[in-house]
Short mmCIF file of C-alpha atoms in Angstrom, two decimals:
data_model
loop_
_atom_site.label_atom_id
_atom_site.label_comp_id
_atom_site.label_asym_id
_atom_site.label_seq_id
_atom_site.Cartn_x
_atom_site.Cartn_y
_atom_site.Cartn_z
CA MET A 1 0.35 -0.21 0.34
CA PRO A 2 1.62 3.45 -0.77
CA ALA A 3 2.68 6.01 1.81
CA GLY A 4 0.50 9.49 0.81
CA PHE A 5 -2.54 7.91 -0.14
CA ARG A 6 -3.91 5.16 1.51
CA ILE A 7 -6.57 4.28 4.30
CA LEU A 8 -5.28 2.37 7.70
CA PRO A 9 -7.27 0.58 10.34
CA ARG A 10 -7.48 1.43 13.73
CA ALA A 11 -6.11 -0.07 15.48
CA ARG A 12 -6.82 0.39 19.02
CA ALA A 13 -8.77 3.61 20.98
CA VAL A 14 -9.65 5.24 24.07
CA ALA A 15 -11.76 3.47 26.75
CA PRO A 16 -15.63 5.26 26.54
CA ALA A 17 -15.28 5.21 29.60
CA ILE A 18 -12.09 6.86 29.52
CA VAL A 19 -13.78 10.26 27.10
CA GLU A 20 -15.85 9.89 30.03
CA ARG A 21 -14.16 11.07 32.96
CA PHE A 22 -12.37 13.65 31.03
CA ARG A 23 -14.74 15.47 29.63
CA PRO A 24 -15.81 17.78 32.51
CA LEU A 25 -11.87 18.18 33.35
CA PRO A 26 -10.39 21.09 31.63
CA VAL A 27 -8.08 21.13 28.89
CA ALA A 28 -5.96 23.77 30.93
CA ASN A 29 -4.83 21.36 33.47
CA VAL A 30 -4.93 18.11 31.36
CA SER A 31 -2.32 20.29 30.00
CA ASP A 32 -0.50 21.22 33.12
CA SER A 33 -0.67 17.09 34.23
CA MET A 34 1.75 16.73 30.66
CA SER A 35 4.45 19.08 32.36
CA ARG A 36 3.26 21.80 29.97
CA LEU A 37 4.90 20.27 27.42
CA PHE A 38 2.32 19.09 25.08
CA ALA A 39 0.25 21.49 22.74
CA ALA A 40 -1.31 22.25 18.85
CA GLY A 41 -0.45 26.08 19.45
CA PRO A 42 -2.25 28.95 19.91
CA ARG A 43 -3.77 29.24 16.10
CA ILE A 44 -6.14 26.45 16.74
CA ARG A 45 -9.55 27.03 18.06
CA PRO A 46 -13.21 26.45 18.59
CA MET A 47 -15.15 28.02 16.23
CA HIS A 48 -18.75 26.44 17.63
CA LYS A 49 -20.48 27.90 19.97
CA GLY A 50 -19.31 26.27 23.08
CA GLY A 51 -19.15 23.04 24.40
CA VAL A 52 -16.12 20.13 25.12
CA MET A 53 -15.08 18.02 23.12
CA ALA A 54 -14.56 14.40 23.77
CA GLY A 55 -13.47 11.49 21.48
CA PRO A 56 -11.15 8.94 20.10
CA ALA A 57 -8.66 10.09 17.21
CA PHE A 58 -9.54 9.23 13.97
CA THR A 59 -6.87 10.42 12.24
CA VAL A 60 -7.10 12.11 9.14
CA LYS A 61 -3.59 13.64 6.77
CA THR A 62 -4.25 15.57 3.26
CA ARG A 63 -2.25 17.92 0.94
CA PRO A 64 -4.03 21.80 2.22
CA GLY A 65 -6.72 22.30 0.60
CA ASP A 66 -8.06 19.11 0.02
CA ASN A 67 -10.51 17.69 1.68
CA LEU A 68 -11.65 14.31 -0.84
CA MET A 69 -9.99 12.28 2.07
CA VAL A 70 -12.19 13.55 5.12
CA HIS A 71 -14.86 13.62 3.38
CA LYS A 72 -14.53 9.47 3.89
CA ALA A 73 -12.64 9.78 7.23
CA ILE A 74 -16.74 11.29 7.83
CA ASP A 75 -18.35 8.56 6.69
CA ILE A 76 -16.41 5.96 8.71
CA ALA A 77 -15.74 6.96 11.88
CA ASN A 78 -17.08 5.47 14.04
CA PRO A 79 -19.45 7.51 16.82
CA GLY A 80 -18.20 9.26 19.37
CA ASP A 81 -15.37 9.63 17.07
CA VAL A 82 -13.07 12.82 17.48
CA VAL A 83 -12.31 13.74 13.38
CA VAL A 84 -8.15 14.95 13.34
CA VAL A 85 -6.78 16.97 10.16
CA ASP A 86 -3.59 17.76 9.61
CA ALA A 87 -4.02 20.13 6.48
CA GLY A 88 -0.72 21.45 6.89
CA GLY A 89 -1.43 24.12 8.55
CA ASP A 90 -2.25 26.92 4.90
CA LEU A 91 -5.58 28.69 5.21
CA THR A 92 -6.36 29.22 1.61
CA ASN A 93 -8.75 26.80 1.00
CA ALA A 94 -11.45 25.73 3.73
CA ILE A 95 -11.91 21.43 4.52
CA ILE A 96 -15.46 21.52 5.94
CA GLY A 97 -18.23 24.60 5.70
CA GLU A 98 -22.09 24.12 6.75
CA LEU A 99 -23.26 20.37 5.05
CA MET A 100 -19.90 18.36 6.33
CA LEU A 101 -21.02 19.63 9.56
CA ALA A 102 -24.50 18.68 9.03
CA GLN A 103 -23.42 14.62 8.01
CA MET A 104 -21.21 14.99 11.21
CA VAL A 105 -24.00 15.80 13.43
CA LYS A 106 -26.47 13.14 11.34
CA ARG A 107 -23.92 10.40 12.01
CA GLY A 108 -23.18 10.94 15.58
CA LEU A 109 -20.08 11.50 15.70
CA ALA A 110 -17.67 14.24 19.11
CA GLY A 111 -16.50 16.18 17.19
CA ILE A 112 -13.56 17.97 14.68
CA VAL A 113 -10.40 19.08 14.93
CA ILE A 114 -8.44 20.84 11.40
CA ASN A 115 -4.90 22.29 11.53
CA GLY A 116 -7.02 24.40 7.74
CA ALA A 117 -8.94 26.17 7.58
CA ILE A 118 -12.80 26.83 7.98
CA ARG A 119 -15.87 28.56 4.99
CA ASP A 120 -19.45 29.02 6.09
CA SER A 121 -18.52 30.53 10.15
CA CYS A 122 -21.63 31.77 10.90
CA ALA A 123 -23.60 28.67 10.57
CA LEU A 124 -21.06 26.58 12.28
CA ALA A 125 -20.50 29.18 14.91
CA GLN A 126 -24.29 28.64 15.95
CA GLN A 127 -24.32 24.98 16.80
CA ASP A 128 -23.23 23.85 19.75
CA PHE A 129 -20.82 20.90 17.91
CA PRO A 130 -17.45 20.60 17.99
CA VAL A 131 -15.12 22.34 15.57
CA PHE A 132 -11.37 23.66 15.91
CA ALA A 133 -9.78 25.25 13.50
CA ALA A 134 -6.74 27.78 12.67
CA GLY A 135 -9.00 30.11 10.61
CA VAL A 136 -11.42 31.24 8.02
CA THR A 137 -12.16 31.00 3.91
CA HIS A 138 -15.25 32.10 2.38
CA ARG A 139 -12.46 29.70 -1.13
CA GLY A 140 -13.43 26.06 -2.08
CA PRO A 141 -12.15 23.04 -1.23
CA TYR A 142 -10.09 19.84 -3.99
CA LYS A 143 -11.16 16.91 -3.92
CA ASP A 144 -8.41 15.25 -5.94
CA GLY A 145 -6.09 13.59 -3.03
CA PRO A 146 -4.00 12.29 -2.13
CA GLY A 147 -4.47 11.74 1.73
CA GLU A 148 -4.54 8.81 4.92
CA ILE A 149 -6.10 8.07 6.69
CA ASN A 150 -5.38 6.45 10.54
CA VAL A 151 -1.18 7.41 10.29
CA PRO A 152 0.01 9.90 12.86
CA ILE A 153 0.06 13.23 12.29
CA ALA A 154 1.24 16.35 13.95
CA ILE A 155 0.21 19.23 15.08
CA ASP A 156 2.41 22.55 16.23
CA GLY A 157 4.52 19.77 17.22
CA MET A 158 2.13 17.69 19.23
CA VAL A 159 2.02 14.61 18.15
CA ILE A 160 -1.74 12.64 17.32
CA GLU A 161 -2.50 8.84 16.65
CA PRO A 162 -4.85 7.43 15.67
CA GLY A 163 -7.41 6.52 19.23
CA ASP A 164 -5.56 8.79 21.73
CA MET A 165 -7.62 10.68 23.90
CA ILE A 166 -8.70 14.21 21.91
CA LEU A 167 -10.78 17.09 25.35
CA GLY A 168 -11.75 20.24 23.23
CA ASP A 169 -12.58 23.28 25.91
CA ASP A 170 -12.28 26.87 24.85
CA ASP A 171 -8.97 26.90 25.82
CA GLY A 172 -7.69 24.56 22.84
CA PHE A 173 -7.18 21.17 22.42
CA VAL A 174 -5.29 18.84 23.85
CA ALA A 175 -4.62 14.77 22.83
CA ILE A 176 -3.21 12.58 25.31
CA GLY A 177 -1.29 9.53 23.99
CA PHE A 178 -3.57 5.78 24.78
CA ASP A 179 -0.28 4.65 26.11
CA ASP A 180 -0.55 7.25 28.78
CA ALA A 181 -4.53 7.55 29.13
CA ALA A 182 -4.97 6.57 32.17
CA THR A 183 -1.56 7.86 34.27
CA VAL A 184 -2.95 12.04 32.86
CA LEU A 185 -6.32 10.53 34.37
CA ALA A 186 -5.25 10.05 37.79
CA ALA A 187 -2.48 13.45 37.96
CA THR A 188 -5.52 15.57 36.57
CA GLU A 189 -8.69 14.65 38.49
CA ALA A 190 -6.28 15.23 41.67
CA LYS A 191 -5.42 18.81 39.87
CA GLN A 192 -8.79 19.52 40.10
CA ALA A 193 -9.83 18.39 43.14
CA ALA A 194 -7.27 20.50 45.11
CA GLU A 195 -7.98 23.82 42.84
CA GLU A 196 -11.65 23.16 44.13
CA LYS A 197 -10.41 23.16 47.47
CA GLN A 198 -7.84 25.65 46.73
CA MET A 199 -11.00 27.76 45.23
CA ALA A 200 -12.61 27.44 48.59
CA GLN A 201 -9.89 28.24 50.31
CA ILE A 202 -9.57 31.71 48.66
CA GLU A 203 -13.20 32.25 48.86
CA ALA A 204 -12.99 31.78 52.79
CA GLY A 205 -10.46 33.93 53.57
CA THR A 206 -7.87 31.47 53.96
CA ILE A 207 -6.01 30.04 51.87
CA ASP A 208 -1.98 31.08 52.81
CA ARG A 209 0.01 33.02 50.06
CA SER A 210 3.10 32.46 51.91
CA TRP A 211 5.00 30.07 49.26
CA VAL A 212 5.30 34.11 46.98
CA ASP A 213 7.67 36.14 49.04
CA ALA A 214 9.51 32.30 50.28
CA THR A 215 10.25 32.15 46.34
CA LEU A 216 10.85 35.86 45.40
CA LYS A 217 13.71 35.43 48.58
CA ARG A 218 15.02 32.17 46.77
CA LEU A 219 15.45 33.75 43.96
CA GLY A 220 17.36 37.24 45.23
CA CYS A 221 14.54 39.99 44.76
CA GLU A 222 15.04 43.37 46.25
CA GLY A 223 12.64 44.11 48.41
CA VAL A 224 11.33 41.36 49.78
#
């Protein structure tokens, strides 16, 4: 099978129970629990009305401005999957618009991420279906290929493999590797519990802020 124009099966995917436990967690806290080392860059922004995106990755690598393989991915992805498209970051031609979004909703997908552009932005902005993209253009896509489905891709240095956990909110999206999902989930749940405790202390006026001066002194700051 030639590299560059192929459709591969997905060998594994994070379990639905893992997806549901990640769903209420902020992307920022997940990112912190991954050592603040993994991100898809600030260009990939939510384009929908609002709401969380959570599900296993169904990856697509396509030629910039071409959406043939994205159409195929929408047809064969499982309900609950997040289609993640590496379109090279080019914003010249849109990869999806309102009609493709309607098809994804009909098929029960969980969202789409595009390192590329969308169009029909007003219509997409009125929908709850999660759409994350790098920009907007009115120019439509080509449908000639090539492209690949269910291969490892990378967006701004963040590697995404088929079946990885994808989580997105207003801050952006993050991919959690299949093998790391359980560990990152436990760490993020612990961080979330700690932050909830801190918030209660802030509201009660009992939080200990002595660490600020202690840090400044340790770093040699004058005037502390």
